[in-house]
Amino acid sequence: MTGGALLLAAGFGRRFGADKRRQRLADGTPLLLASLTRYGAAFAAVTVVLRPEDDDLADQALALPSRAAVRVVRCADAVHGMGHSLACGAAACRDWDYLFVAFADMPWVREDTLARLLEALTKNMTDDPARIVVPEYRGTPGHPVGFGAAHLPALAALTGDRGARAVLQASTTAPLRIDVDDPGVLRDVDRPEDLDAPA
């Protein structure tokens, strides 16, 4: 069974006020590379979606030591919203059996959490390629969300600012909710002060 993480990193950080992908966490690690390191340790493959002009970020991502096969795709329509970035990445992963939609501004999801979500999805996909897995922390759903191959065409058709939630809500298969003791599934970098939060 082939699959991995789709790491969305083509946003513009308008609420943040700067390009947060290049900002450093409290330990000095650039945000994008921190997230890529985490997902690269947990998955066999990671596809990173960047903007066309992100040559430096692409070089850094591809040079980062990782057990995962890291691939970079460029989304020419990223300026039009997250749905375009997600669609671009999903289209590049159309030969996968599953993918986990992940965000570059959420670097605190624990590796053991990712391993648990991966196991839950692949185990339950044997008879159901439409399976979806969602982590929950204290009753609140978080990320990354795992999708079986049956959902890849719908993910690849997204536009505008419509994210994977639209695909999740349209699914006729109820998502498998995994209770995790990991606040990282909810934590993102929205403001500059979030960068200094402890891991």
PDB file of C-alpha atoms in Angstrom:
ATOM      1  CA  MET A   1       0.000   0.000   0.000  1.00  0.00           C
ATOM      2  CA  THR A   2       1.506   3.318  -1.085  1.00  0.00           C
ATOM      3  CA  GLY A   3       0.817   6.735   0.371  1.00  0.00           C
ATOM      4  CA  GLY A   4       2.123   9.475   2.595  1.00  0.00           C
ATOM      5  CA  ALA A   5       1.635  13.035   3.727  1.00  0.00           C
ATOM      6  CA  LEU A   6       0.613  15.957   1.546  1.00  0.00           C
ATOM      7  CA  LEU A   7       2.201  18.966   3.247  1.00  0.00           C
ATOM      8  CA  LEU A   8       0.509  22.219   2.223  1.00  0.00           C
ATOM      9  CA  ALA A   9       3.026  25.069   2.278  1.00  0.00           C
ATOM     10  CA  ALA A  10       1.894  27.443  -0.460  1.00  0.00           C
ATOM     11  CA  GLY A  11      -0.077  29.894   1.678  1.00  0.00           C
ATOM     12  CA  PHE A  12       0.664  33.596   1.999  1.00  0.00           C
ATOM     13  CA  GLY A  13       0.341  34.028   5.771  1.00  0.00           C
ATOM     14  CA  ARG A  14      -1.748  37.178   5.439  1.00  0.00           C
ATOM     15  CA  ARG A  15      -3.066  36.980   9.008  1.00  0.00           C
ATOM     16  CA  PHE A  16       0.458  36.365  10.283  1.00  0.00           C
ATOM     17  CA  GLY A  17       1.732  39.498   8.523  1.00  0.00           C
ATOM     18  CA  ALA A  18       4.789  37.869   6.930  1.00  0.00           C
ATOM     19  CA  ASP A  19       5.925  34.687   5.215  1.00  0.00           C
ATOM     20  CA  LYS A  20       5.674  32.437   8.259  1.00  0.00           C
ATOM     21  CA  ARG A  21       7.115  29.438   6.435  1.00  0.00           C
ATOM     22  CA  ARG A  22      10.564  30.982   6.824  1.00  0.00           C
ATOM     23  CA  GLN A  23      10.088  32.127  10.422  1.00  0.00           C
ATOM     24  CA  ARG A  24      11.940  30.248  13.140  1.00  0.00           C
ATOM     25  CA  LEU A  25      10.514  28.350  16.084  1.00  0.00           C
ATOM     26  CA  ALA A  26      11.892  28.755  19.598  1.00  0.00           C
ATOM     27  CA  ASP A  27      14.614  26.172  18.871  1.00  0.00           C
ATOM     28  CA  GLY A  28      15.746  28.071  15.765  1.00  0.00           C
ATOM     29  CA  THR A  29      14.279  25.681  13.194  1.00  0.00           C
ATOM     30  CA  PRO A  30      12.421  27.299  10.254  1.00  0.00           C
ATOM     31  CA  LEU A  31       8.711  26.483  10.460  1.00  0.00           C
ATOM     32  CA  LEU A  32       8.436  24.642   7.147  1.00  0.00           C
ATOM     33  CA  LEU A  33      11.481  22.479   7.830  1.00  0.00           C
ATOM     34  CA  ALA A  34      10.259  21.648  11.339  1.00  0.00           C
ATOM     35  CA  SER A  35       6.989  20.319   9.946  1.00  0.00           C
ATOM     36  CA  LEU A  36       8.702  18.489   7.097  1.00  0.00           C
ATOM     37  CA  THR A  37      11.102  16.829   9.553  1.00  0.00           C
ATOM     38  CA  ARG A  38       8.184  15.593  11.664  1.00  0.00           C
ATOM     39  CA  TYR A  39       6.224  14.184   8.734  1.00  0.00           C
ATOM     40  CA  GLY A  40       9.335  12.830   7.046  1.00  0.00           C
ATOM     41  CA  ALA A  41      10.058  10.742  10.136  1.00  0.00           C
ATOM     42  CA  ALA A  42       6.579   9.229  10.227  1.00  0.00           C
ATOM     43  CA  PHE A  43       5.732   8.593   6.566  1.00  0.00           C
ATOM     44  CA  ALA A  44       7.449   6.845   3.689  1.00  0.00           C
ATOM     45  CA  ALA A  45       6.669   9.727   1.348  1.00  0.00           C
ATOM     46  CA  VAL A  46       5.954  13.439   1.693  1.00  0.00           C
ATOM     47  CA  THR A  47       4.776  15.705  -1.107  1.00  0.00           C
ATOM     48  CA  VAL A  48       5.296  19.395  -0.325  1.00  0.00           C
ATOM     49  CA  VAL A  49       3.163  21.978  -2.152  1.00  0.00           C
ATOM     50  CA  LEU A  50       4.946  25.310  -2.694  1.00  0.00           C
ATOM     51  CA  ARG A  51       4.435  28.407  -4.797  1.00  0.00           C
ATOM     52  CA  PRO A  52       6.202  28.763  -8.169  1.00  0.00           C
ATOM     53  CA  GLU A  53       8.707  31.319  -6.840  1.00  0.00           C
ATOM     54  CA  ASP A  54       9.775  29.256  -3.821  1.00  0.00           C
ATOM     55  CA  ASP A  55      13.093  28.029  -5.200  1.00  0.00           C
ATOM     56  CA  ASP A  56      14.939  28.432  -1.899  1.00  0.00           C
ATOM     57  CA  LEU A  57      12.296  26.550   0.062  1.00  0.00           C
ATOM     58  CA  ALA A  58      12.229  23.786  -2.535  1.00  0.00           C
ATOM     59  CA  ASP A  59      16.020  23.421  -2.337  1.00  0.00           C
ATOM     60  CA  GLN A  60      15.888  23.299   1.472  1.00  0.00           C
ATOM     61  CA  ALA A  61      13.084  20.755   1.504  1.00  0.00           C
ATOM     62  CA  LEU A  62      14.815  18.442  -0.950  1.00  0.00           C
ATOM     63  CA  ALA A  63      18.154  18.740   0.882  1.00  0.00           C
ATOM     64  CA  LEU A  64      16.692  17.954   4.295  1.00  0.00           C
ATOM     65  CA  PRO A  65      17.831  14.520   5.544  1.00  0.00           C
ATOM     66  CA  SER A  66      14.754  12.330   5.750  1.00  0.00           C
ATOM     67  CA  ARG A  67      13.832   8.674   5.681  1.00  0.00           C
ATOM     68  CA  ALA A  68      10.876   9.674   3.506  1.00  0.00           C
ATOM     69  CA  ALA A  69      10.902  10.216  -0.235  1.00  0.00           C
ATOM     70  CA  VAL A  70      10.360  13.992  -0.421  1.00  0.00           C
ATOM     71  CA  ARG A  71       8.852  15.531  -3.536  1.00  0.00           C
ATOM     72  CA  VAL A  72       8.079  19.184  -4.250  1.00  0.00           C
ATOM     73  CA  VAL A  73       5.246  20.346  -6.489  1.00  0.00           C
ATOM     74  CA  ARG A  74       4.552  23.971  -7.413  1.00  0.00           C
ATOM     75  CA  CYS A  75       1.024  25.354  -7.428  1.00  0.00           C
ATOM     76  CA  ALA A  76       0.634  28.175  -9.952  1.00  0.00           C
ATOM     77  CA  ASP A  77      -2.853  28.948  -8.598  1.00  0.00           C
ATOM     78  CA  ALA A  78      -1.929  29.103  -4.905  1.00  0.00           C
ATOM     79  CA  VAL A  79      -2.842  32.783  -4.773  1.00  0.00           C
ATOM     80  CA  HIS A  80      -6.482  31.824  -5.368  1.00  0.00           C
ATOM     81  CA  GLY A  81      -6.824  29.830  -2.138  1.00  0.00           C
ATOM     82  CA  MET A  82      -5.997  26.669  -0.268  1.00  0.00           C
ATOM     83  CA  GLY A  83      -8.332  24.563  -2.370  1.00  0.00           C
ATOM     84  CA  HIS A  84      -6.099  25.096  -5.397  1.00  0.00           C
ATOM     85  CA  SER A  85      -2.983  24.067  -3.463  1.00  0.00           C
ATOM     86  CA  LEU A  86      -4.700  20.980  -2.129  1.00  0.00           C
ATOM     87  CA  ALA A  87      -5.968  20.051  -5.578  1.00  0.00           C
ATOM     88  CA  CYS A  88      -2.514  20.492  -7.075  1.00  0.00           C
ATOM     89  CA  GLY A  89      -0.959  18.244  -4.449  1.00  0.00           C
ATOM     90  CA  ALA A  90      -3.687  15.603  -4.630  1.00  0.00           C
ATOM     91  CA  ALA A  91      -3.317  15.426  -8.408  1.00  0.00           C
ATOM     92  CA  ALA A  92       0.415  14.811  -7.981  1.00  0.00           C
ATOM     93  CA  CYS A  93      -0.407  11.966  -5.561  1.00  0.00           C
ATOM     94  CA  ARG A  94      -3.079  10.325  -7.720  1.00  0.00           C
ATOM     95  CA  ASP A  95      -1.180   7.016  -7.747  1.00  0.00           C
ATOM     96  CA  TRP A  96      -1.217   6.782  -3.925  1.00  0.00           C
ATOM     97  CA  ASP A  97      -3.581   4.495  -2.024  1.00  0.00           C
ATOM     98  CA  TYR A  98      -4.046   7.115   0.701  1.00  0.00           C
ATOM     99  CA  LEU A  99      -2.834  10.533   1.764  1.00  0.00           C
ATOM    100  CA  PHE A 100      -2.829  12.621   4.911  1.00  0.00           C
ATOM    101  CA  VAL A 101      -3.581  16.317   4.410  1.00  0.00           C
ATOM    102  CA  ALA A 102      -1.109  18.203   6.615  1.00  0.00           C
ATOM    103  CA  PHE A 103      -0.262  21.865   7.133  1.00  0.00           C
ATOM    104  CA  ALA A 104       3.204  23.371   7.285  1.00  0.00           C
ATOM    105  CA  ASP A 105       2.186  25.690  10.128  1.00  0.00           C
ATOM    106  CA  MET A 106       1.390  22.763  12.455  1.00  0.00           C
ATOM    107  CA  PRO A 107       4.842  21.443  13.457  1.00  0.00           C
ATOM    108  CA  TRP A 108       3.908  20.036  16.868  1.00  0.00           C
ATOM    109  CA  VAL A 109       1.992  16.873  15.950  1.00  0.00           C
ATOM    110  CA  ARG A 110       3.877  14.067  17.652  1.00  0.00           C
ATOM    111  CA  GLU A 111       5.475  11.296  15.640  1.00  0.00           C
ATOM    112  CA  ASP A 112       3.702   8.591  17.651  1.00  0.00           C
ATOM    113  CA  THR A 113       0.383  10.287  16.885  1.00  0.00           C
ATOM    114  CA  LEU A 114       1.141  10.204  13.168  1.00  0.00           C
ATOM    115  CA  ALA A 115       2.114   6.530  13.404  1.00  0.00           C
ATOM    116  CA  ARG A 116      -1.158   5.739  15.161  1.00  0.00           C
ATOM    117  CA  LEU A 117      -3.236   7.580  12.553  1.00  0.00           C
ATOM    118  CA  LEU A 118      -1.372   5.856   9.732  1.00  0.00           C
ATOM    119  CA  GLU A 119      -1.968   2.435  11.275  1.00  0.00           C
ATOM    120  CA  ALA A 120      -5.658   3.173  11.792  1.00  0.00           C
ATOM    121  CA  LEU A 121      -6.172   4.289   8.210  1.00  0.00           C
ATOM    122  CA  THR A 122      -4.278   1.501   6.481  1.00  0.00           C
ATOM    123  CA  LYS A 123      -5.803  -1.199   8.697  1.00  0.00           C
ATOM    124  CA  ASN A 124      -9.345   0.007   7.986  1.00  0.00           C
ATOM    125  CA  MET A 125      -8.818   0.566   4.260  1.00  0.00           C
ATOM    126  CA  THR A 126      -8.502  -3.119   3.454  1.00  0.00           C
ATOM    127  CA  ASP A 127     -12.159  -3.372   2.505  1.00  0.00           C
ATOM    128  CA  ASP A 128     -12.986   0.323   2.201  1.00  0.00           C
ATOM    129  CA  PRO A 129     -10.885   2.682   0.019  1.00  0.00           C
ATOM    130  CA  ALA A 130     -13.235   5.501   1.062  1.00  0.00           C
ATOM    131  CA  ARG A 131     -12.089   5.394   4.680  1.00  0.00           C
ATOM    132  CA  ILE A 132     -11.251   8.696   6.396  1.00  0.00           C
ATOM    133  CA  VAL A 133      -9.329   9.044   9.669  1.00  0.00           C
ATOM    134  CA  VAL A 134      -9.554  12.167  11.866  1.00  0.00           C
ATOM    135  CA  PRO A 135      -7.556  12.777  15.062  1.00  0.00           C
ATOM    136  CA  GLU A 136      -9.415  14.230  18.028  1.00  0.00           C
ATOM    137  CA  TYR A 137      -7.963  15.894  21.100  1.00  0.00           C
ATOM    138  CA  ARG A 138     -10.421  16.157  23.988  1.00  0.00           C
ATOM    139  CA  GLY A 139     -13.343  15.931  21.591  1.00  0.00           C
ATOM    140  CA  THR A 140     -12.090  18.506  19.078  1.00  0.00           C
ATOM    141  CA  PRO A 141     -11.145  17.261  15.590  1.00  0.00           C
ATOM    142  CA  GLY A 142      -7.704  18.213  14.319  1.00  0.00           C
ATOM    143  CA  HIS A 143      -5.070  17.464  11.678  1.00  0.00           C
ATOM    144  CA  PRO A 144      -3.737  15.724   9.737  1.00  0.00           C
ATOM    145  CA  VAL A 145      -6.779  14.023   8.231  1.00  0.00           C
ATOM    146  CA  GLY A 146      -6.176  10.793   6.330  1.00  0.00           C
ATOM    147  CA  PHE A 147      -8.102   9.977   3.148  1.00  0.00           C
ATOM    148  CA  GLY A 148      -8.356   6.691   1.277  1.00  0.00           C
ATOM    149  CA  ALA A 149      -7.779   6.617  -2.478  1.00  0.00           C
ATOM    150  CA  ALA A 150     -11.506   6.891  -3.272  1.00  0.00           C
ATOM    151  CA  HIS A 151     -11.362  10.546  -2.203  1.00  0.00           C
ATOM    152  CA  LEU A 152      -8.361  11.616  -4.267  1.00  0.00           C
ATOM    153  CA  PRO A 153     -10.422  12.697  -7.322  1.00  0.00           C
ATOM    154  CA  ALA A 154     -12.599  14.946  -5.135  1.00  0.00           C
ATOM    155  CA  LEU A 155      -9.526  16.434  -3.436  1.00  0.00           C
ATOM    156  CA  ALA A 156      -7.942  17.063  -6.840  1.00  0.00           C
ATOM    157  CA  ALA A 157     -11.076  18.927  -7.973  1.00  0.00           C
ATOM    158  CA  LEU A 158     -11.122  21.509  -5.149  1.00  0.00           C
ATOM    159  CA  THR A 159     -10.912  25.220  -5.933  1.00  0.00           C
ATOM    160  CA  GLY A 160     -10.902  28.534  -4.107  1.00  0.00           C
ATOM    161  CA  ASP A 161     -10.558  28.452  -0.332  1.00  0.00           C
ATOM    162  CA  ARG A 162     -12.463  25.192   0.029  1.00  0.00           C
ATOM    163  CA  GLY A 163     -10.245  22.750   1.894  1.00  0.00           C
ATOM    164  CA  ALA A 164     -10.534  19.058   2.608  1.00  0.00           C
ATOM    165  CA  ARG A 165     -13.466  19.689   4.962  1.00  0.00           C
ATOM    166  CA  ALA A 166     -15.774  19.852   1.940  1.00  0.00           C
ATOM    167  CA  VAL A 167     -14.679  16.364   0.891  1.00  0.00           C
ATOM    168  CA  LEU A 168     -15.020  15.062   4.433  1.00  0.00           C
ATOM    169  CA  GLN A 169     -18.552  16.428   4.745  1.00  0.00           C
ATOM    170  CA  ALA A 170     -19.579  14.983   1.385  1.00  0.00           C
ATOM    171  CA  SER A 171     -18.293  11.507   2.194  1.00  0.00           C
ATOM    172  CA  THR A 172     -20.902   8.775   2.566  1.00  0.00           C
ATOM    173  CA  THR A 173     -18.466   6.872   4.791  1.00  0.00           C
ATOM    174  CA  ALA A 174     -18.402   8.132   8.361  1.00  0.00           C
ATOM    175  CA  PRO A 175     -14.884   9.179   9.391  1.00  0.00           C
ATOM    176  CA  LEU A 176     -13.031   7.071  11.910  1.00  0.00           C
ATOM    177  CA  ARG A 177     -12.272   9.392  14.815  1.00  0.00           C
ATOM    178  CA  ILE A 178      -9.100   8.598  16.732  1.00  0.00           C
ATOM    179  CA  ASP A 179      -8.823   9.989  20.257  1.00  0.00           C
ATOM    180  CA  VAL A 180      -5.236  11.196  20.806  1.00  0.00           C
ATOM    181  CA  ASP A 181      -3.534  12.730  23.818  1.00  0.00           C
ATOM    182  CA  ASP A 182      -1.714  15.226  21.623  1.00  0.00           C
ATOM    183  CA  PRO A 183      -2.616  18.946  21.578  1.00  0.00           C
ATOM    184  CA  GLY A 184      -0.336  19.302  18.553  1.00  0.00           C
ATOM    185  CA  VAL A 185      -3.179  18.149  16.303  1.00  0.00           C
ATOM    186  CA  LEU A 186      -4.900  21.472  17.089  1.00  0.00           C
ATOM    187  CA  ARG A 187      -1.949  23.879  17.385  1.00  0.00           C
ATOM    188  CA  ASP A 188      -0.910  26.066  14.475  1.00  0.00           C
ATOM    189  CA  VAL A 189       1.158  29.184  13.970  1.00  0.00           C
ATOM    190  CA  ASP A 190      -1.323  31.989  13.431  1.00  0.00           C
ATOM    191  CA  ARG A 191       0.514  34.898  15.082  1.00  0.00           C
ATOM    192  CA  PRO A 192       4.207  35.715  15.600  1.00  0.00           C
ATOM    193  CA  GLU A 193       3.980  34.899  19.317  1.00  0.00           C
ATOM    194  CA  ASP A 194       2.914  31.343  18.447  1.00  0.00           C
ATOM    195  CA  LEU A 195       6.441  30.665  17.204  1.00  0.00           C
ATOM    196  CA  ASP A 196       7.792  30.895  20.750  1.00  0.00           C
ATOM    197  CA  ALA A 197       5.374  28.373  22.223  1.00  0.00           C
ATOM    198  CA  PRO A 198       7.091  25.352  23.774  1.00  0.00           C
ATOM    199  CA  ALA A 199       7.007  22.107  21.807  1.00  0.00           C
TER     200      ALA A 199
END
